[in-house]
PDB file of C-alpha atoms in Angstrom:
ATOM      1  CA  UNK A 307      81.702  17.103 -64.265  1.00 52.00           C
ATOM      2  CA  UNK A 308      83.855  19.835 -62.723  1.00 66.00           C
ATOM      3  CA  UNK A 309      87.328  19.912 -64.439  1.00 67.00           C
ATOM      4  CA  UNK A 310      89.391  21.209 -61.735  1.00 66.00           C
ATOM      5  CA  UNK A 311      90.979  18.244 -60.708  1.00 69.00           C
ATOM      6  CA  UNK A 312      92.471  17.595 -64.062  1.00 65.00           C
ATOM      7  CA  UNK A 313      93.913  21.242 -64.536  1.00 66.00           C
ATOM      8  CA  UNK A 314      97.126  20.474 -62.704  1.00 72.00           C
ATOM      9  CA  UNK A 315      97.776  17.260 -64.623  1.00 71.00           C
ATOM     10  CA  UNK A 316      97.140  19.460 -67.959  1.00 68.00           C
ATOM     11  CA  UNK A 317      99.358  22.062 -66.738  1.00 61.00           C
ATOM     12  CA  UNK A 318     102.155  19.554 -66.376  1.00 74.00           C
ATOM     13  CA  UNK A 319     101.830  18.285 -69.533  1.00 73.00           C
ATOM     14  CA  UNK A 320     101.203  21.431 -71.734  1.00 71.00           C
ATOM     15  CA  UNK A 321     103.923  23.601 -69.936  1.00 76.00           C
ATOM     16  CA  UNK A 322     107.037  21.866 -71.164  1.00 76.00           C
ATOM     17  CA  UNK A 323     105.422  21.257 -74.641  1.00 69.00           C
ATOM     18  CA  UNK A 324     104.813  25.109 -75.287  1.00 80.00           C
ATOM     19  CA  UNK A 325     107.647  26.762 -73.352  1.00 81.00           C
ATOM     20  CA  UNK A 326     107.247  29.947 -75.212  1.00 87.00           C
ATOM     21  CA  UNK A 327     103.803  30.646 -73.541  1.00 94.00           C
ATOM     22  CA  UNK A 328     103.942  32.007 -70.143  1.00 96.00           C
ATOM     23  CA  UNK A 329     102.683  29.518 -67.646  1.00 95.00           C
ATOM     24  CA  UNK A 330     104.338  30.525 -64.471  1.00 95.00           C
ATOM     25  CA  UNK A 331     107.409  32.742 -63.112  1.00 94.00           C
ATOM     26  CA  UNK A 332     110.406  31.516 -61.568  1.00 94.00           C
ATOM     27  CA  UNK A 333     110.090  28.772 -59.150  1.00 94.00           C
ATOM     28  CA  UNK A 334     113.106  29.746 -57.153  1.00 94.00           C
ATOM     29  CA  UNK A 335     111.230  33.177 -56.079  1.00 96.00           C
ATOM     30  CA  UNK A 336     108.310  33.472 -53.587  1.00 97.00           C
ATOM     31  CA  UNK A 337     106.215  35.579 -56.093  1.00 98.00           C
ATOM     32  CA  UNK A 338     102.778  34.933 -57.472  1.00 98.00           C
ATOM     33  CA  UNK A 339     100.362  36.719 -59.918  1.00 98.00           C
ATOM     34  CA  UNK A 340      96.558  37.297 -59.362  1.00 98.00           C
ATOM     35  CA  UNK A 341      94.963  37.229 -62.817  1.00 98.00           C
ATOM     36  CA  UNK A 342      91.366  37.717 -63.499  1.00 98.00           C
ATOM     37  CA  UNK A 343      89.508  36.880 -66.744  1.00 98.00           C
ATOM     38  CA  UNK A 344      86.202  37.895 -68.372  1.00 98.00           C
ATOM     39  CA  UNK A 345      86.068  41.773 -67.256  1.00 97.00           C
ATOM     40  CA  UNK A 346      85.471  44.446 -66.750  1.00 98.00           C
ATOM     41  CA  UNK A 347      82.333  44.013 -64.924  1.00 98.00           C
ATOM     42  CA  UNK A 348      80.553  47.413 -63.622  1.00 98.00           C
ATOM     43  CA  UNK A 349      79.820  45.866 -60.329  1.00 98.00           C
ATOM     44  CA  UNK A 350      82.190  42.599 -59.560  1.00 98.00           C
ATOM     45  CA  UNK A 351      85.240  44.544 -60.663  1.00 98.00           C
ATOM     46  CA  UNK A 352      84.689  47.489 -58.353  1.00 98.00           C
ATOM     47  CA  UNK A 353      84.292  45.181 -55.543  1.00 98.00           C
ATOM     48  CA  UNK A 354      87.545  43.424 -56.427  1.00 98.00           C
ATOM     49  CA  UNK A 355      89.499  46.343 -56.689  1.00 98.00           C
ATOM     50  CA  UNK A 356      88.428  47.341 -52.961  1.00 98.00           C
ATOM     51  CA  UNK A 357      89.931  44.453 -51.791  1.00 98.00           C
ATOM     52  CA  UNK A 358      93.264  44.763 -53.984  1.00 98.00           C
ATOM     53  CA  UNK A 359      93.180  48.244 -52.637  1.00 98.00           C
ATOM     54  CA  UNK A 360      93.091  47.295 -48.961  1.00 98.00           C
ATOM     55  CA  UNK A 361      95.987  44.892 -49.505  1.00 97.00           C
ATOM     56  CA  UNK A 362      97.867  47.348 -51.851  1.00 97.00           C
ATOM     57  CA  UNK A 363      98.620  44.347 -54.375  1.00 97.00           C
ATOM     58  CA  UNK A 364      98.885  44.555 -57.891  1.00 98.00           C
ATOM     59  CA  UNK A 365      96.889  42.232 -60.063  1.00 98.00           C
ATOM     60  CA  UNK A 366      96.580  41.373 -63.996  1.00 98.00           C
ATOM     61  CA  UNK A 367      93.314  41.718 -65.867  1.00 98.00           C
ATOM     62  CA  UNK A 368      92.566  40.042 -69.270  1.00 98.00           C
ATOM     63  CA  UNK A 369      89.664  41.725 -70.699  1.00 98.00           C
ATOM     64  CA  UNK A 370      87.032  40.964 -73.105  1.00 98.00           C
ATOM     65  CA  UNK A 371      86.688  43.998 -75.848  1.00 98.00           C
ATOM     66  CA  UNK A 372      82.970  43.800 -75.604  1.00 98.00           C
ATOM     67  CA  UNK A 373      83.155  44.095 -71.804  1.00 98.00           C
ATOM     68  CA  UNK A 374      85.480  47.108 -71.933  1.00 98.00           C
ATOM     69  CA  UNK A 375      82.967  48.992 -74.436  1.00 98.00           C
ATOM     70  CA  UNK A 376      80.141  48.270 -71.773  1.00 98.00           C
ATOM     71  CA  UNK A 377      81.979  49.414 -68.644  1.00 98.00           C
ATOM     72  CA  UNK A 378      84.727  52.026 -70.054  1.00 98.00           C
ATOM     73  CA  UNK A 379      84.830  53.744 -66.717  1.00 98.00           C
ATOM     74  CA  UNK A 380      85.608  50.796 -64.574  1.00 98.00           C
ATOM     75  CA  UNK A 381      88.325  49.761 -67.211  1.00 98.00           C
ATOM     76  CA  UNK A 382      89.766  53.205 -66.816  1.00 98.00           C
ATOM     77  CA  UNK A 383      89.885  52.985 -63.078  1.00 98.00           C
ATOM     78  CA  UNK A 384      91.502  49.566 -63.029  1.00 98.00           C
ATOM     79  CA  UNK A 385      94.293  50.982 -65.459  1.00 98.00           C
ATOM     80  CA  UNK A 386      94.622  53.972 -63.148  1.00 98.00           C
ATOM     81  CA  UNK A 387      95.159  51.837 -59.981  1.00 97.00           C
ATOM     82  CA  UNK A 388      98.183  50.497 -61.816  1.00 97.00           C
ATOM     83  CA  UNK A 389      97.148  47.082 -62.564  1.00 98.00           C
ATOM     84  CA  UNK A 390      98.364  45.188 -65.646  1.00 98.00           C
ATOM     85  CA  UNK A 391      96.069  44.842 -68.629  1.00 98.00           C
ATOM     86  CA  UNK A 392      95.871  42.012 -71.119  1.00 98.00           C
ATOM     87  CA  UNK A 393      93.702  40.603 -74.041  1.00 98.00           C
ATOM     88  CA  UNK A 394      91.265  37.724 -73.743  1.00 98.00           C
ATOM     89  CA  UNK A 395      89.517  38.429 -77.104  1.00 98.00           C
ATOM     90  CA  UNK A 396      86.594  40.468 -78.076  1.00 98.00           C
ATOM     91  CA  UNK A 397      83.502  38.326 -77.218  1.00 96.00           C
ATOM     92  CA  UNK A 398      84.936  35.025 -75.525  1.00 95.00           C
ATOM     93  CA  UNK A 399      84.983  32.754 -78.503  1.00 96.00           C
ATOM     94  CA  UNK A 400      87.530  30.160 -78.404  1.00 95.00           C
ATOM     95  CA  UNK A 401      90.574  31.229 -80.585  1.00 96.00           C
ATOM     96  CA  UNK A 402      90.652  27.951 -82.573  1.00 94.00           C
ATOM     97  CA  UNK A 403      87.087  28.479 -83.896  1.00 95.00           C
ATOM     98  CA  UNK A 404      88.185  31.729 -85.330  1.00 97.00           C
ATOM     99  CA  UNK A 405      89.814  32.255 -88.876  1.00 97.00           C
ATOM    100  CA  UNK A 406      93.092  33.913 -88.666  1.00 97.00           C
ATOM    101  CA  UNK A 407      91.438  37.164 -90.078  1.00 98.00           C
ATOM    102  CA  UNK A 408      88.788  36.962 -87.243  1.00 98.00           C
ATOM    103  CA  UNK A 409      91.395  36.326 -84.459  1.00 98.00           C
ATOM    104  CA  UNK A 410      93.492  39.432 -85.525  1.00 98.00           C
ATOM    105  CA  UNK A 411      90.386  41.412 -85.688  1.00 98.00           C
ATOM    106  CA  UNK A 412      89.166  40.310 -82.104  1.00 98.00           C
ATOM    107  CA  UNK A 413      92.409  41.302 -80.806  1.00 98.00           C
ATOM    108  CA  UNK A 414      92.569  44.513 -82.673  1.00 98.00           C
ATOM    109  CA  UNK A 415      89.046  45.379 -81.356  1.00 98.00           C
ATOM    110  CA  UNK A 416      89.928  44.614 -78.055  1.00 98.00           C
ATOM    111  CA  UNK A 417      93.060  46.643 -78.156  1.00 98.00           C
ATOM    112  CA  UNK A 418      91.086  49.771 -79.395  1.00 98.00           C
ATOM    113  CA  UNK A 419      88.372  49.248 -76.817  1.00 98.00           C
ATOM    114  CA  UNK A 420      91.037  49.542 -74.063  1.00 98.00           C
ATOM    115  CA  UNK A 421      92.883  52.227 -75.702  1.00 98.00           C
ATOM    116  CA  UNK A 422      89.588  54.348 -76.039  1.00 98.00           C
ATOM    117  CA  UNK A 423      88.673  53.628 -72.328  1.00 98.00           C
ATOM    118  CA  UNK A 424      92.144  53.988 -70.697  1.00 98.00           C
ATOM    119  CA  UNK A 425      93.519  56.475 -73.251  1.00 97.00           C
ATOM    120  CA  UNK A 426      96.598  54.581 -73.635  1.00 97.00           C
ATOM    121  CA  UNK A 427      98.269  53.382 -76.871  1.00 97.00           C
ATOM    122  CA  UNK A 428      96.429  50.425 -78.369  1.00 97.00           C
ATOM    123  CA  UNK A 429      99.730  48.516 -79.090  1.00 96.00           C
ATOM    124  CA  UNK A 430     101.051  48.742 -75.859  1.00 97.00           C
ATOM    125  CA  UNK A 431      98.406  46.084 -74.725  1.00 98.00           C
ATOM    126  CA  UNK A 432     100.339  42.752 -75.991  1.00 98.00           C
ATOM    127  CA  UNK A 433      99.485  40.015 -73.612  1.00 98.00           C
ATOM    128  CA  UNK A 434      96.912  37.505 -74.502  1.00 98.00           C
ATOM    129  CA  UNK A 435      95.257  34.754 -72.817  1.00 97.00           C
ATOM    130  CA  UNK A 436      93.119  32.407 -74.956  1.00 96.00           C
ATOM    131  CA  UNK A 437      89.427  31.976 -73.798  1.00 95.00           C
ATOM    132  CA  UNK A 438      88.541  28.787 -72.175  1.00 90.00           C
ATOM    133  CA  UNK A 439      92.488  28.118 -72.381  1.00 89.00           C
ATOM    134  CA  UNK A 440      92.038  26.698 -75.793  1.00 90.00           C
ATOM    135  CA  UNK A 441      94.690  26.949 -78.553  1.00 92.00           C
ATOM    136  CA  UNK A 442      96.488  25.391 -81.166  1.00 92.00           C
ATOM    137  CA  UNK A 443     100.022  25.608 -82.495  1.00 92.00           C
ATOM    138  CA  UNK A 444      98.749  27.690 -85.259  1.00 95.00           C
ATOM    139  CA  UNK A 445      97.004  30.177 -82.973  1.00 95.00           C
ATOM    140  CA  UNK A 446     100.468  30.425 -81.001  1.00 95.00           C
ATOM    141  CA  UNK A 447     102.276  31.063 -84.379  1.00 95.00           C
ATOM    142  CA  UNK A 448      99.815  33.721 -85.264  1.00 96.00           C
ATOM    143  CA  UNK A 449     100.101  35.568 -81.855  1.00 96.00           C
ATOM    144  CA  UNK A 450     103.827  35.196 -82.113  1.00 95.00           C
ATOM    145  CA  UNK A 451     104.039  36.524 -85.533  1.00 97.00           C
ATOM    146  CA  UNK A 452     101.871  39.368 -84.675  1.00 97.00           C
ATOM    147  CA  UNK A 453     104.107  40.522 -81.895  1.00 97.00           C
ATOM    148  CA  UNK A 454     101.831  39.303 -78.965  1.00 98.00           C
ATOM    149  CA  UNK A 455     102.847  37.264 -75.774  1.00 97.00           C
ATOM    150  CA  UNK A 456     100.645  34.254 -75.000  1.00 97.00           C
ATOM    151  CA  UNK A 457      99.869  33.832 -71.272  1.00 97.00           C
ATOM    152  CA  UNK A 458      98.552  30.739 -69.814  1.00 95.00           C
ATOM    153  CA  UNK A 459      98.098  29.724 -66.155  1.00 94.00           C
ATOM    154  CA  UNK A 460      99.265  27.204 -63.513  1.00 94.00           C
ATOM    155  CA  UNK A 461      96.532  27.285 -60.958  1.00 96.00           C
ATOM    156  CA  UNK A 462      92.896  27.072 -62.222  1.00 95.00           C
ATOM    157  CA  UNK A 463      90.355  26.812 -59.414  1.00 96.00           C
ATOM    158  CA  UNK A 464      87.461  26.594 -61.882  1.00 95.00           C
ATOM    159  CA  UNK A 465      85.674  29.305 -59.765  1.00 96.00           C
ATOM    160  CA  UNK A 466      83.428  30.389 -62.972  1.00 95.00           C
ATOM    161  CA  UNK A 467      81.308  27.216 -62.242  1.00 95.00           C
ATOM    162  CA  UNK A 468      80.814  28.509 -58.711  1.00 96.00           C
ATOM    163  CA  UNK A 469      81.696  25.272 -56.697  1.00 96.00           C
ATOM    164  CA  UNK A 470      81.568  27.423 -53.335  1.00 97.00           C
ATOM    165  CA  UNK A 471      83.798  30.011 -52.100  1.00 98.00           C
ATOM    166  CA  UNK A 472      85.450  27.845 -49.830  1.00 98.00           C
ATOM    167  CA  UNK A 473      86.259  25.197 -52.154  1.00 97.00           C
ATOM    168  CA  UNK A 474      87.848  27.745 -54.672  1.00 97.00           C
ATOM    169  CA  UNK A 475      89.900  29.074 -51.817  1.00 98.00           C
ATOM    170  CA  UNK A 476      90.987  25.701 -50.733  1.00 97.00           C
ATOM    171  CA  UNK A 477      92.028  24.723 -54.397  1.00 97.00           C
ATOM    172  CA  UNK A 478      94.205  27.624 -54.694  1.00 98.00           C
ATOM    173  CA  UNK A 479      95.838  27.162 -51.384  1.00 98.00           C
ATOM    174  CA  UNK A 480      96.596  23.524 -52.355  1.00 96.00           C
ATOM    175  CA  UNK A 481      97.979  24.275 -55.425  1.00 96.00           C
ATOM    176  CA  UNK A 482      99.912  27.236 -55.167  1.00 97.00           C
ATOM    177  CA  UNK A 483     103.716  27.435 -55.060  1.00 97.00           C
ATOM    178  CA  UNK A 484     106.681  29.810 -56.114  1.00 97.00           C
ATOM    179  CA  UNK A 485     105.802  31.538 -59.331  1.00 96.00           C
ATOM    180  CA  UNK A 486     102.316  30.340 -59.537  1.00 97.00           C
ATOM    181  CA  UNK A 487     100.031  32.377 -61.898  1.00 97.00           C
ATOM    182  CA  UNK A 488      96.244  32.087 -60.603  1.00 98.00           C
ATOM    183  CA  UNK A 489      93.302  32.497 -62.581  1.00 98.00           C
ATOM    184  CA  UNK A 490      90.119  33.913 -61.426  1.00 98.00           C
ATOM    185  CA  UNK A 491      86.978  35.560 -63.029  1.00 98.00           C
ATOM    186  CA  UNK A 492      85.511  38.943 -62.441  1.00 98.00           C
ATOM    187  CA  UNK A 493      83.070  38.678 -65.352  1.00 97.00           C
ATOM    188  CA  UNK A 494      79.513  37.374 -65.549  1.00 95.00           C
ATOM    189  CA  UNK A 495      80.533  33.683 -64.715  1.00 94.00           C
ATOM    190  CA  UNK A 496      82.208  33.606 -61.217  1.00 94.00           C
ATOM    191  CA  UNK A 497      82.390  37.314 -60.584  1.00 97.00           C
ATOM    192  CA  UNK A 498      79.875  37.320 -58.037  1.00 98.00           C
ATOM    193  CA  UNK A 499      82.250  35.721 -55.578  1.00 98.00           C
ATOM    194  CA  UNK A 500      85.569  37.073 -56.707  1.00 98.00           C
ATOM    195  CA  UNK A 501      85.959  39.823 -54.194  1.00 98.00           C
ATOM    196  CA  UNK A 502      85.044  37.479 -51.298  1.00 98.00           C
ATOM    197  CA  UNK A 503      87.252  34.734 -52.602  1.00 98.00           C
ATOM    198  CA  UNK A 504      90.318  37.270 -53.012  1.00 98.00           C
ATOM    199  CA  UNK A 505      89.789  38.609 -49.641  1.00 98.00           C
ATOM    200  CA  UNK A 506      89.957  35.275 -48.009  1.00 98.00           C
ATOM    201  CA  UNK A 507      92.990  34.106 -50.147  1.00 98.00           C
ATOM    202  CA  UNK A 508      95.345  37.382 -49.972  1.00 98.00           C
ATOM    203  CA  UNK A 509      95.955  37.392 -46.392  1.00 98.00           C
ATOM    204  CA  UNK A 510      96.562  33.702 -46.267  1.00 98.00           C
ATOM    205  CA  UNK A 511      99.168  33.818 -49.170  1.00 98.00           C
ATOM    206  CA  UNK A 512     100.696  36.733 -47.706  1.00 98.00           C
ATOM    207  CA  UNK A 513     101.020  34.983 -44.283  1.00 98.00           C
ATOM    208  CA  UNK A 514     102.829  32.184 -46.299  1.00 98.00           C
ATOM    209  CA  UNK A 515     105.256  34.751 -47.593  1.00 98.00           C
ATOM    210  CA  UNK A 516     104.169  35.420 -51.140  1.00 98.00           C
ATOM    211  CA  UNK A 517     104.623  38.421 -53.035  1.00 98.00           C
ATOM    212  CA  UNK A 518     102.194  39.519 -55.359  1.00 98.00           C
ATOM    213  CA  UNK A 519     103.290  40.702 -58.841  1.00 98.00           C
ATOM    214  CA  UNK A 520     101.811  41.373 -62.366  1.00 98.00           C
ATOM    215  CA  UNK A 521     102.071  39.072 -65.229  1.00 98.00           C
ATOM    216  CA  UNK A 522     104.754  41.401 -66.531  1.00 97.00           C
ATOM    217  CA  UNK A 523     106.961  40.848 -63.556  1.00 97.00           C
ATOM    218  CA  UNK A 524     106.308  36.974 -64.108  1.00 96.00           C
ATOM    219  CA  UNK A 525     107.669  37.431 -67.868  1.00 96.00           C
ATOM    220  CA  UNK A 526     110.856  39.198 -66.513  1.00 94.00           C
ATOM    221  CA  UNK A 527     111.455  36.547 -63.913  1.00 93.00           C
ATOM    222  CA  UNK A 528     110.685  33.573 -66.049  1.00 86.00           C
ATOM    223  CA  UNK A 529     112.957  34.794 -68.718  1.00 80.00           C
ATOM    224  CA  UNK A 530     116.009  35.328 -66.206  1.00 74.00           C
ATOM    225  CA  UNK A 531     115.451  31.891 -64.847  1.00 64.00           C
ATOM    226  CA  UNK A 532     115.333  30.380 -68.261  1.00 60.00           C
ATOM    227  CA  UNK A 533     118.409  32.200 -69.350  1.00 53.00           C
ATOM    228  CA  UNK A 534     120.401  30.817 -66.220  1.00 56.00           C
ATOM    229  CA  UNK A 535     119.506  27.284 -66.728  1.00 48.00           C
ATOM    230  CA  UNK A 536     119.546  26.523 -70.384  1.00 42.00           C
TER     231      UNK A 536
END
């Protein structure tokens, strides 16, 4: 059974319950973020980069440490193109299944892989998206204690099960709104279609007047909105 119809409902339930995570940006600004999980992939990610370059838009990538180690040149290329980099764990194990020590090791190993591939400070990569979107209050508390920023989502078209390119595009266009954070995948599951999906989505979203920004910009915009309204 595909879960895509339930993700918007889940978002509406979880977002107010966990306000210290980033779920979306400022609802008053016509900015959105394209985010890609499970990479980098030596074939699918370069194909995606060609599309992003064509439209000169920034994206955000949440990487698996194991994939970075397998495709360091691809990782370095993504970083050098100016895209935002985050952590997705070392090997896609769900965070609630890990002990506190294992979780910290998974994040640190991923930071080190990124540091080696991209030649940047490991501690500069602080955004974390839990694999499968699974977390517990304890996981979030640990991430906060370790000074990571927890990043979630607001539009999840379930592209990893490959329901069809048209279906994925339609789901995104139906759900997108100001501040949306869209989750797609450029890894082994779903990455086969990601370049074509992105190539179809981007011009339509630009035509609707949306501006593409990174997760870091969404953080800044969300914090500004919160400080003005509470």
